């Protein structure tokens, strides 16, 4: 049986720990910058989509208003024709 040796780490200097911590912090800040840039891109895309939706809703609203106006006109014309038909029937019967 071969004896195994335990590997002991070299004592770490405070400066080395600080350098490693700073490198880790720099890496985290780089990741955060990339994430914020991505968020800004997505917010820009969302803003464009919302603006497009607003434009579509305005057009839809105008279309509904035009349709309402046409339906009200058709209804008024139907009532007028109904009254004309009633008057013609009354004249024929009477």
PDB file of N, CA and C in Angstrom:
ATOM      1  N   UNK A   1       0.835  -1.170   0.000  1.00  0.00           N
ATOM      2  CA  UNK A   1       0.000   0.000   0.000  1.00  0.00           C
ATOM      3  C   UNK A   1       0.885   1.240   0.000  1.00  0.00           C
ATOM      4  N   UNK A   2       0.561   2.177  -0.896  1.00  0.00           N
ATOM      5  CA  UNK A   2       1.357   3.384  -1.027  1.00  0.00           C
ATOM      6  C   UNK A   2       0.754   4.467  -0.141  1.00  0.00           C
ATOM      7  N   UNK A   3       1.575   5.122   0.624  1.00  0.00           N
ATOM      8  CA  UNK A   3       1.020   6.192   1.458  1.00  0.00           C
ATOM      9  C   UNK A   3       0.589   7.381   0.594  1.00  0.00           C
ATOM     10  N   UNK A   4      -0.470   8.018   0.983  1.00  0.00           N
ATOM     11  CA  UNK A   4      -0.948   9.217   0.265  1.00  0.00           C
ATOM     12  C   UNK A   4      -0.512  10.446   1.033  1.00  0.00           C
ATOM     13  N   UNK A   5      -0.300  11.477   0.278  1.00  0.00           N
ATOM     14  CA  UNK A   5       0.143  12.721   0.894  1.00  0.00           C
ATOM     15  C   UNK A   5      -0.984  13.742   0.834  1.00  0.00           C
ATOM     16  N   UNK A   6      -1.141  14.473   1.877  1.00  0.00           N
ATOM     17  CA  UNK A   6      -2.096  15.582   1.882  1.00  0.00           C
ATOM     18  C   UNK A   6      -1.398  16.798   1.305  1.00  0.00           C
ATOM     19  N   UNK A   7      -2.092  17.465   0.382  1.00  0.00           N
ATOM     20  CA  UNK A   7      -1.514  18.658  -0.227  1.00  0.00           C
ATOM     21  C   UNK A   7      -2.015  19.854   0.565  1.00  0.00           C
ATOM     22  N   UNK A   8      -1.097  20.598   1.053  1.00  0.00           N
ATOM     23  CA  UNK A   8      -1.437  21.784   1.826  1.00  0.00           C
ATOM     24  C   UNK A   8      -1.312  23.021   0.944  1.00  0.00           C
ATOM     25  N   UNK A   9      -2.295  23.879   0.981  1.00  0.00           N
ATOM     26  CA  UNK A   9      -2.203  25.088   0.154  1.00  0.00           C
ATOM     27  C   UNK A   9      -1.170  26.045   0.748  1.00  0.00           C
ATOM     28  N   UNK A  10      -0.567  26.795  -0.161  1.00  0.00           N
ATOM     29  CA  UNK A  10       0.351  27.822   0.307  1.00  0.00           C
ATOM     30  C   UNK A  10      -0.459  28.894   1.024  1.00  0.00           C
ATOM     31  N   UNK A  11       0.095  29.462   2.015  1.00  0.00           N
ATOM     32  CA  UNK A  11      -0.632  30.553   2.675  1.00  0.00           C
ATOM     33  C   UNK A  11      -0.859  31.690   1.678  1.00  0.00           C
ATOM     34  N   UNK A  12      -2.034  32.211   1.716  1.00  0.00           N
ATOM     35  CA  UNK A  12      -2.393  33.265   0.762  1.00  0.00           C
ATOM     36  C   UNK A  12      -2.129  34.623   1.401  1.00  0.00           C
ATOM     37  N   UNK A  13      -1.530  35.479   0.611  1.00  0.00           N
ATOM     38  CA  UNK A  13      -1.239  36.823   1.096  1.00  0.00           C
ATOM     39  C   UNK A  13      -2.511  37.665   0.990  1.00  0.00           C
ATOM     40  N   UNK A  14      -2.687  38.637   1.858  1.00  0.00           N
ATOM     41  CA  UNK A  14      -3.868  39.502   1.752  1.00  0.00           C
ATOM     42  C   UNK A  14      -3.958  40.196   0.398  1.00  0.00           C
ATOM     43  N   UNK A  15      -2.805  40.578  -0.190  1.00  0.00           N
ATOM     44  CA  UNK A  15      -2.822  41.238  -1.497  1.00  0.00           C
ATOM     45  C   UNK A  15      -3.359  40.310  -2.576  1.00  0.00           C
ATOM     46  N   UNK A  16      -3.007  38.998  -2.471  1.00  0.00           N
ATOM     47  CA  UNK A  16      -3.496  38.035  -3.464  1.00  0.00           C
ATOM     48  C   UNK A  16      -5.010  37.871  -3.345  1.00  0.00           C
ATOM     49  N   UNK A  17      -5.488  37.805  -2.122  1.00  0.00           N
ATOM     50  CA  UNK A  17      -6.941  37.682  -1.919  1.00  0.00           C
ATOM     51  C   UNK A  17      -7.652  38.915  -2.462  1.00  0.00           C
ATOM     52  N   UNK A  18      -7.079  40.083  -2.247  1.00  0.00           N
ATOM     53  CA  UNK A  18      -7.674  41.323  -2.746  1.00  0.00           C
ATOM     54  C   UNK A  18      -7.689  41.345  -4.269  1.00  0.00           C
ATOM     55  N   UNK A  19      -6.580  40.939  -4.894  1.00  0.00           N
ATOM     56  CA  UNK A  19      -6.532  40.893  -6.369  1.00  0.00           C
ATOM     57  C   UNK A  19      -7.588  39.935  -6.920  1.00  0.00           C
ATOM     58  N   UNK A  20      -7.720  38.759  -6.308  1.00  0.00           N
ATOM     59  CA  UNK A  20      -8.709  37.777  -6.764  1.00  0.00           C
ATOM     60  C   UNK A  20     -10.123  38.337  -6.583  1.00  0.00           C
ATOM     61  N   UNK A  21     -10.368  38.986  -5.465  1.00  0.00           N
ATOM     62  CA  UNK A  21     -11.684  39.576  -5.225  1.00  0.00           C
ATOM     63  C   UNK A  21     -11.978  40.673  -6.239  1.00  0.00           C
ATOM     64  N   UNK A  22     -10.982  41.483  -6.569  1.00  0.00           N
ATOM     65  CA  UNK A  22     -11.178  42.537  -7.554  1.00  0.00           C
ATOM     66  C   UNK A  22     -11.431  41.972  -8.950  1.00  0.00           C
ATOM     67  N   UNK A  23     -10.727  40.904  -9.304  1.00  0.00           N
ATOM     68  CA  UNK A  23     -10.969  40.255 -10.610  1.00  0.00           C
ATOM     69  C   UNK A  23     -12.395  39.703 -10.653  1.00  0.00           C
ATOM     70  N   UNK A  24     -12.825  39.092  -9.567  1.00  0.00           N
ATOM     71  CA  UNK A  24     -14.191  38.558  -9.508  1.00  0.00           C
ATOM     72  C   UNK A  24     -15.216  39.688  -9.612  1.00  0.00           C
ATOM     73  N   UNK A  25     -14.937  40.789  -8.925  1.00  0.00           N
ATOM     74  CA  UNK A  25     -15.835  41.945  -8.985  1.00  0.00           C
ATOM     75  C   UNK A  25     -15.883  42.519 -10.395  1.00  0.00           C
ATOM     76  N   UNK A  26     -14.732  42.638 -11.059  1.00  0.00           N
ATOM     77  CA  UNK A  26     -14.701  43.126 -12.441  1.00  0.00           C
ATOM     78  C   UNK A  26     -15.516  42.227 -13.359  1.00  0.00           C
ATOM     79  N   UNK A  27     -15.380  40.923 -13.178  1.00  0.00           N
ATOM     80  CA  UNK A  27     -16.149  39.981 -14.007  1.00  0.00           C
ATOM     81  C   UNK A  27     -17.644  40.153 -13.759  1.00  0.00           C
ATOM     82  N   UNK A  28     -18.024  40.323 -12.493  1.00  0.00           N
ATOM     83  CA  UNK A  28     -19.442  40.513 -12.169  1.00  0.00           C
ATOM     84  C   UNK A  28     -19.960  41.821 -12.767  1.00  0.00           C
ATOM     85  N   UNK A  29     -19.160  42.869 -12.714  1.00  0.00           N
ATOM     86  CA  UNK A  29     -19.575  44.144 -13.301  1.00  0.00           C
ATOM     87  C   UNK A  29     -19.705  44.051 -14.819  1.00  0.00           C
ATOM     88  N   UNK A  30     -18.818  43.305 -15.462  1.00  0.00           N
ATOM     89  CA  UNK A  30     -18.938  43.088 -16.916  1.00  0.00           C
ATOM     90  C   UNK A  30     -20.240  42.364 -17.240  1.00  0.00           C
ATOM     91  N   UNK A  31     -20.566  41.340 -16.472  1.00  0.00           N
ATOM     92  CA  UNK A  31     -21.824  40.615 -16.687  1.00  0.00           C
ATOM     93  C   UNK A  31     -23.018  41.538 -16.471  1.00  0.00           C
ATOM     94  N   UNK A  32     -22.933  42.374 -15.435  1.00  0.00           N
ATOM     95  CA  UNK A  32     -24.025  43.298 -15.161  1.00  0.00           C
ATOM     96  C   UNK A  32     -24.177  44.311 -16.295  1.00  0.00           C
ATOM     97  N   UNK A  33     -23.068  44.825 -16.830  1.00  0.00           N
ATOM     98  CA  UNK A  33     -23.133  45.768 -17.959  1.00  0.00           C
ATOM     99  C   UNK A  33     -23.823  45.118 -19.157  1.00  0.00           C
ATOM    100  N   UNK A  34     -23.453  43.880 -19.435  1.00  0.00           N
ATOM    101  CA  UNK A  34     -24.071  43.166 -20.565  1.00  0.00           C
ATOM    102  C   UNK A  34     -25.563  42.962 -20.309  1.00  0.00           C
ATOM    103  N   UNK A  35     -25.920  42.619 -19.080  1.00  0.00           N
ATOM    104  CA  UNK A  35     -27.330  42.409 -18.758  1.00  0.00           C
ATOM    105  C   UNK A  35     -28.127  43.712 -18.881  1.00  0.00           C
ATOM    106  N   UNK A  36     -27.566  44.808 -18.410  1.00  0.00           N
ATOM    107  CA  UNK A  36     -28.251  46.107 -18.502  1.00  0.00           C
ATOM    108  C   UNK A  36     -28.394  46.523 -19.963  1.00  0.00           C
ATOM    109  N   UNK A  37     -27.362  46.294 -20.760  1.00  0.00           N
ATOM    110  CA  UNK A  37     -27.458  46.620 -22.189  1.00  0.00           C
ATOM    111  C   UNK A  37     -28.559  45.785 -22.846  1.00  0.00           C
ATOM    112  N   UNK A  38     -28.637  44.511 -22.496  1.00  0.00           N
ATOM    113  CA  UNK A  38     -29.701  43.666 -23.037  1.00  0.00           C
ATOM    114  C   UNK A  38     -31.075  44.136 -22.594  1.00  0.00           C
ATOM    115  N   UNK A  39     -31.174  44.541 -21.340  1.00  0.00           N
ATOM    116  CA  UNK A  39     -32.448  45.051 -20.828  1.00  0.00           C
ATOM    117  C   UNK A  39     -32.854  46.315 -21.574  1.00  0.00           C
ATOM    118  N   UNK A  40     -31.906  47.200 -21.825  1.00  0.00           N
ATOM    119  CA  UNK A  40     -32.220  48.428 -22.568  1.00  0.00           C
ATOM    120  C   UNK A  40     -32.690  48.118 -23.983  1.00  0.00           C
ATOM    121  N   UNK A  41     -32.031  47.139 -24.627  1.00  0.00           N
ATOM    122  CA  UNK A  41     -32.473  46.744 -25.976  1.00  0.00           C
ATOM    123  C   UNK A  41     -33.906  46.221 -25.935  1.00  0.00           C
ATOM    124  N   UNK A  42     -34.189  45.362 -24.966  1.00  0.00           N
ATOM    125  CA  UNK A  42     -35.529  44.784 -24.869  1.00  0.00           C
ATOM    126  C   UNK A  42     -36.574  45.843 -24.531  1.00  0.00           C
ATOM    127  N   UNK A  43     -36.220  46.804 -23.671  1.00  0.00           N
ATOM    128  CA  UNK A  43     -37.151  47.885 -23.356  1.00  0.00           C
ATOM    129  C   UNK A  43     -37.424  48.745 -24.584  1.00  0.00           C
ATOM    130  N   UNK A  44     -36.391  48.952 -25.403  1.00  0.00           N
ATOM    131  CA  UNK A  44     -36.592  49.683 -26.656  1.00  0.00           C
ATOM    132  C   UNK A  44     -37.534  48.946 -27.588  1.00  0.00           C
ATOM    133  N   UNK A  45     -37.349  47.636 -27.687  1.00  0.00           N
ATOM    134  CA  UNK A  45     -38.239  46.828 -28.530  1.00  0.00           C
ATOM    135  C   UNK A  45     -39.664  46.849 -27.983  1.00  0.00           C
ATOM    136  N   UNK A  46     -39.790  46.761 -26.672  1.00  0.00           N
ATOM    137  CA  UNK A  46     -41.114  46.802 -26.051  1.00  0.00           C
ATOM    138  C   UNK A  46     -41.780  48.153 -26.297  1.00  0.00           C
ATOM    139  N   UNK A  47     -41.008  49.213 -26.203  1.00  0.00           N
ATOM    140  CA  UNK A  47     -41.546  50.546 -26.454  1.00  0.00           C
ATOM    141  C   UNK A  47     -42.079  50.654 -27.882  1.00  0.00           C
ATOM    142  N   UNK A  48     -41.320  50.115 -28.832  1.00  0.00           N
ATOM    143  CA  UNK A  48     -41.776  50.122 -30.225  1.00  0.00           C
ATOM    144  C   UNK A  48     -43.040  49.306 -30.410  1.00  0.00           C
ATOM    145  N   UNK A  49     -43.105  48.163 -29.739  1.00  0.00           N
ATOM    146  CA  UNK A  49     -44.296  47.309 -29.850  1.00  0.00           C
ATOM    147  C   UNK A  49     -45.514  47.998 -29.248  1.00  0.00           C
ATOM    148  N   UNK A  50     -45.327  48.661 -28.115  1.00  0.00           N
ATOM    149  CA  UNK A  50     -46.440  49.361 -27.472  1.00  0.00           C
ATOM    150  C   UNK A  50     -46.903  50.528 -28.348  1.00  0.00           C
ATOM    151  N   UNK A  51     -45.964  51.243 -28.943  1.00  0.00           N
ATOM    152  CA  UNK A  51     -46.339  52.341 -29.838  1.00  0.00           C
ATOM    153  C   UNK A  51     -47.124  51.806 -31.031  1.00  0.00           C
ATOM    154  N   UNK A  52     -46.677  50.686 -31.590  1.00  0.00           N
ATOM    155  CA  UNK A  52     -47.398  50.071 -32.702  1.00  0.00           C
ATOM    156  C   UNK A  52     -48.791  49.626 -32.291  1.00  0.00           C
ATOM    157  N   UNK A  53     -48.890  49.089 -31.086  1.00  0.00           N
ATOM    158  CA  UNK A  53     -50.196  48.663 -30.572  1.00  0.00           C
ATOM    159  C   UNK A  53     -51.115  49.861 -30.401  1.00  0.00           C
ATOM    160  N   UNK A  54     -50.560  50.959 -29.893  1.00  0.00           N
ATOM    161  CA  UNK A  54     -51.362  52.179 -29.735  1.00  0.00           C
ATOM    162  C   UNK A  54     -51.891  52.669 -31.067  1.00  0.00           C
ATOM    163  N   UNK A  55     -51.045  52.652 -32.079  1.00  0.00           N
ATOM    164  CA  UNK A  55     -51.470  53.074 -33.419  1.00  0.00           C
ATOM    165  C   UNK A  55     -52.564  52.154 -33.953  1.00  0.00           C
ATOM    166  N   UNK A  56     -52.392  50.856 -33.760  1.00  0.00           N
ATOM    167  CA  UNK A  56     -53.397  49.889 -34.217  1.00  0.00           C
ATOM    168  C   UNK A  56     -54.726  50.090 -33.502  1.00  0.00           C
ATOM    169  N   UNK A  57     -54.658  50.337 -32.185  1.00  0.00           N
ATOM    170  CA  UNK A  57     -55.892  50.543 -31.428  1.00  0.00           C
ATOM    171  C   UNK A  57     -56.610  51.824 -31.860  1.00  0.00           C
ATOM    172  N   UNK A  58     -55.848  52.854 -32.182  1.00  0.00           N
ATOM    173  CA  UNK A  58     -56.474  54.090 -32.666  1.00  0.00           C
ATOM    174  C   UNK A  58     -57.173  53.846 -34.005  1.00  0.00           C
ATOM    175  N   UNK A  59     -56.521  53.102 -34.882  1.00  0.00           N
ATOM    176  CA  UNK A  59     -57.130  52.788 -36.179  1.00  0.00           C
ATOM    177  C   UNK A  59     -58.377  51.931 -35.985  1.00  0.00           C
ATOM    178  N   UNK A  60     -58.306  50.972 -35.070  1.00  0.00           N
ATOM    179  CA  UNK A  60     -59.452  50.109 -34.778  1.00  0.00           C
ATOM    180  C   UNK A  60     -60.598  50.940 -34.219  1.00  0.00           C
ATOM    181  N   UNK A  61     -60.281  51.872 -33.334  1.00  0.00           N
ATOM    182  CA  UNK A  61     -61.301  52.738 -32.742  1.00  0.00           C
ATOM    183  C   UNK A  61     -61.969  53.595 -33.816  1.00  0.00           C
ATOM    184  N   UNK A  62     -61.160  54.127 -34.734  1.00  0.00           N
ATOM    185  CA  UNK A  62     -61.738  54.908 -35.839  1.00  0.00           C
ATOM    186  C   UNK A  62     -62.648  54.035 -36.700  1.00  0.00           C
ATOM    187  N   UNK A  63     -62.213  52.810 -36.944  1.00  0.00           N
ATOM    188  CA  UNK A  63     -63.040  51.887 -37.722  1.00  0.00           C
ATOM    189  C   UNK A  63     -64.353  51.576 -37.027  1.00  0.00           C
ATOM    190  N   UNK A  64     -64.294  51.396 -35.706  1.00  0.00           N
ATOM    191  CA  UNK A  64     -65.530  51.152 -34.949  1.00  0.00           C
ATOM    192  C   UNK A  64     -66.452  52.363 -34.992  1.00  0.00           C
ATOM    193  N   UNK A  65     -65.872  53.552 -34.877  1.00  0.00           N
ATOM    194  CA  UNK A  65     -66.691  54.771 -34.928  1.00  0.00           C
ATOM    195  C   UNK A  65     -67.353  54.905 -36.299  1.00  0.00           C
ATOM    196  N   UNK A  66     -66.604  54.618 -37.354  1.00  0.00           N
ATOM    197  CA  UNK A  66     -67.175  54.683 -38.707  1.00  0.00           C
ATOM    198  C   UNK A  66     -68.291  53.654 -38.866  1.00  0.00           C
ATOM    199  N   UNK A  67     -68.063  52.464 -38.336  1.00  0.00           N
ATOM    200  CA  UNK A  67     -69.077  51.408 -38.417  1.00  0.00           C
ATOM    201  C   UNK A  67     -70.327  51.799 -37.638  1.00  0.00           C
ATOM    202  N   UNK A  68     -70.116  52.382 -36.439  1.00  0.00           N
ATOM    203  CA  UNK A  68     -71.258  52.823 -35.640  1.00  0.00           C
ATOM    204  C   UNK A  68     -72.074  53.865 -36.404  1.00  0.00           C
ATOM    205  N   UNK A  69     -71.381  54.804 -37.025  1.00  0.00           N
ATOM    206  CA  UNK A  69     -72.063  55.846 -37.793  1.00  0.00           C
ATOM    207  C   UNK A  69     -72.856  55.230 -38.946  1.00  0.00           C
ATOM    208  N   UNK A  70     -72.265  54.262 -39.638  1.00  0.00           N
ATOM    209  CA  UNK A  70     -72.957  53.604 -40.758  1.00  0.00           C
ATOM    210  C   UNK A  70     -74.164  52.817 -40.265  1.00  0.00           C
ATOM    211  N   UNK A  71     -74.012  52.128 -39.131  1.00  0.00           N
ATOM    212  CA  UNK A  71     -75.131  51.342 -38.588  1.00  0.00           C
ATOM    213  C   UNK A  71     -76.258  52.262 -38.153  1.00  0.00           C
ATOM    214  N   UNK A  72     -75.919  53.377 -37.499  1.00  0.00           N
ATOM    215  CA  UNK A  72     -76.959  54.325 -37.088  1.00  0.00           C
ATOM    216  C   UNK A  72     -77.678  54.906 -38.304  1.00  0.00           C
ATOM    217  N   UNK A  73     -76.920  55.204 -39.360  1.00  0.00           N
ATOM    218  CA  UNK A  73     -77.544  55.705 -40.590  1.00  0.00           C
ATOM    219  C   UNK A  73     -78.455  54.657 -41.213  1.00  0.00           C
ATOM    220  N   UNK A  74     -77.991  53.414 -41.250  1.00  0.00           N
ATOM    221  CA  UNK A  74     -78.811  52.334 -41.815  1.00  0.00           C
ATOM    222  C   UNK A  74     -80.068  52.121 -40.968  1.00  0.00           C
ATOM    223  N   UNK A  75     -79.927  52.231 -39.653  1.00  0.00           N
ATOM    224  CA  UNK A  75     -81.073  52.065 -38.762  1.00  0.00           C
ATOM    225  C   UNK A  75     -82.098  53.173 -39.005  1.00  0.00           C
ATOM    226  N   UNK A  76     -81.617  54.399 -39.113  1.00  0.00           N
ATOM    227  CA  UNK A  76     -82.521  55.522 -39.360  1.00  0.00           C
ATOM    228  C   UNK A  76     -83.220  55.355 -40.705  1.00  0.00           C
ATOM    229  N   UNK A  77     -82.485  54.911 -41.705  1.00  0.00           N
ATOM    230  CA  UNK A  77     -83.086  54.690 -43.037  1.00  0.00           C
ATOM    231  C   UNK A  77     -84.109  53.557 -42.986  1.00  0.00           C
ATOM    232  N   UNK A  78     -83.813  52.500 -42.239  1.00  0.00           N
ATOM    233  CA  UNK A  78     -84.759  51.386 -42.104  1.00  0.00           C
ATOM    234  C   UNK A  78     -86.034  51.860 -41.414  1.00  0.00           C
ATOM    235  N   UNK A  79     -85.889  52.699 -40.380  1.00  0.00           N
ATOM    236  CA  UNK A  79     -87.075  53.232 -39.693  1.00  0.00           C
ATOM    237  C   UNK A  79     -87.894  54.114 -40.647  1.00  0.00           C
ATOM    238  N   UNK A  80     -87.187  54.901 -41.467  1.00  0.00           N
ATOM    239  CA  UNK A  80     -87.883  55.764 -42.428  1.00  0.00           C
ATOM    240  C   UNK A  80     -88.639  54.917 -43.447  1.00  0.00           C
ATOM    241  N   UNK A  81     -87.986  53.866 -43.954  1.00  0.00           N
ATOM    242  CA  UNK A  81     -88.642  52.972 -44.915  1.00  0.00           C
ATOM    243  C   UNK A  81     -89.823  52.239 -44.276  1.00  0.00           C
ATOM    244  N   UNK A  82     -89.671  51.859 -43.012  1.00  0.00           N
ATOM    245  CA  UNK A  82     -90.752  51.186 -42.287  1.00  0.00           C
ATOM    246  C   UNK A  82     -91.952  52.125 -42.167  1.00  0.00           C
ATOM    247  N   UNK A  83     -91.668  53.389 -41.842  1.00  0.00           N
ATOM    248  CA  UNK A  83     -92.763  54.363 -41.742  1.00  0.00           C
ATOM    249  C   UNK A  83     -93.416  54.586 -43.098  1.00  0.00           C
ATOM    250  N   UNK A  84     -92.604  54.620 -44.149  1.00  0.00           N
ATOM    251  CA  UNK A  84     -93.147  54.793 -45.516  1.00  0.00           C
ATOM    252  C   UNK A  84     -94.032  53.600 -45.877  1.00  0.00           C
ATOM    253  N   UNK A  85     -93.570  52.378 -45.565  1.00  0.00           N
ATOM    254  CA  UNK A  85     -94.356  51.181 -45.845  1.00  0.00           C
ATOM    255  C   UNK A  85     -95.659  51.199 -45.065  1.00  0.00           C
ATOM    256  N   UNK A  86     -95.610  51.594 -43.794  1.00  0.00           N
ATOM    257  CA  UNK A  86     -96.850  51.674 -42.982  1.00  0.00           C
ATOM    258  C   UNK A  86     -97.812  52.682 -43.596  1.00  0.00           C
ATOM    259  N   UNK A  87     -97.281  53.821 -44.058  1.00  0.00           N
ATOM    260  CA  UNK A  87     -98.137  54.855 -44.656  1.00  0.00           C
ATOM    261  C   UNK A  87     -98.734  54.340 -45.961  1.00  0.00           C
ATOM    262  N   UNK A  88     -97.967  53.607 -46.737  1.00  0.00           N
ATOM    263  CA  UNK A  88     -98.478  53.059 -48.009  1.00  0.00           C
ATOM    264  C   UNK A  88     -99.549  52.014 -47.749  1.00  0.00           C
ATOM    265  N   UNK A  89     -99.339  51.168 -46.752  1.00  0.00           N
ATOM    266  CA  UNK A  89    -100.350  50.157 -46.393  1.00  0.00           C
ATOM    267  C   UNK A  89    -101.641  50.833 -45.911  1.00  0.00           C
ATOM    268  N   UNK A  90    -101.477  51.854 -45.121  1.00  0.00           N
ATOM    269  CA  UNK A  90    -102.666  52.572 -44.605  1.00  0.00           C
ATOM    270  C   UNK A  90    -103.423  53.217 -45.766  1.00  0.00           C
ATOM    271  N   UNK A  91    -102.675  53.763 -46.733  1.00  0.00           N
ATOM    272  CA  UNK A  91    -103.322  54.411 -47.864  1.00  0.00           C
ATOM    273  C   UNK A  91    -104.045  53.379 -48.738  1.00  0.00           C
ATOM    274  N   UNK A  92    -103.470  52.203 -48.869  1.00  0.00           N
ATOM    275  CA  UNK A  92    -104.089  51.161 -49.681  1.00  0.00           C
ATOM    276  C   UNK A  92    -105.336  50.593 -49.006  1.00  0.00           C
ATOM    277  N   UNK A  93    -105.309  50.561 -47.707  1.00  0.00           N
ATOM    278  CA  UNK A  93    -106.429  49.967 -46.981  1.00  0.00           C
ATOM    279  C   UNK A  93    -107.545  50.971 -46.722  1.00  0.00           C
ATOM    280  N   UNK A  94    -107.247  52.167 -46.853  1.00  0.00           N
ATOM    281  CA  UNK A  94    -108.189  53.073 -46.361  1.00  0.00           C
ATOM    282  C   UNK A  94    -108.893  54.030 -47.113  1.00  0.00           C
TER     283      UNK A  94
END
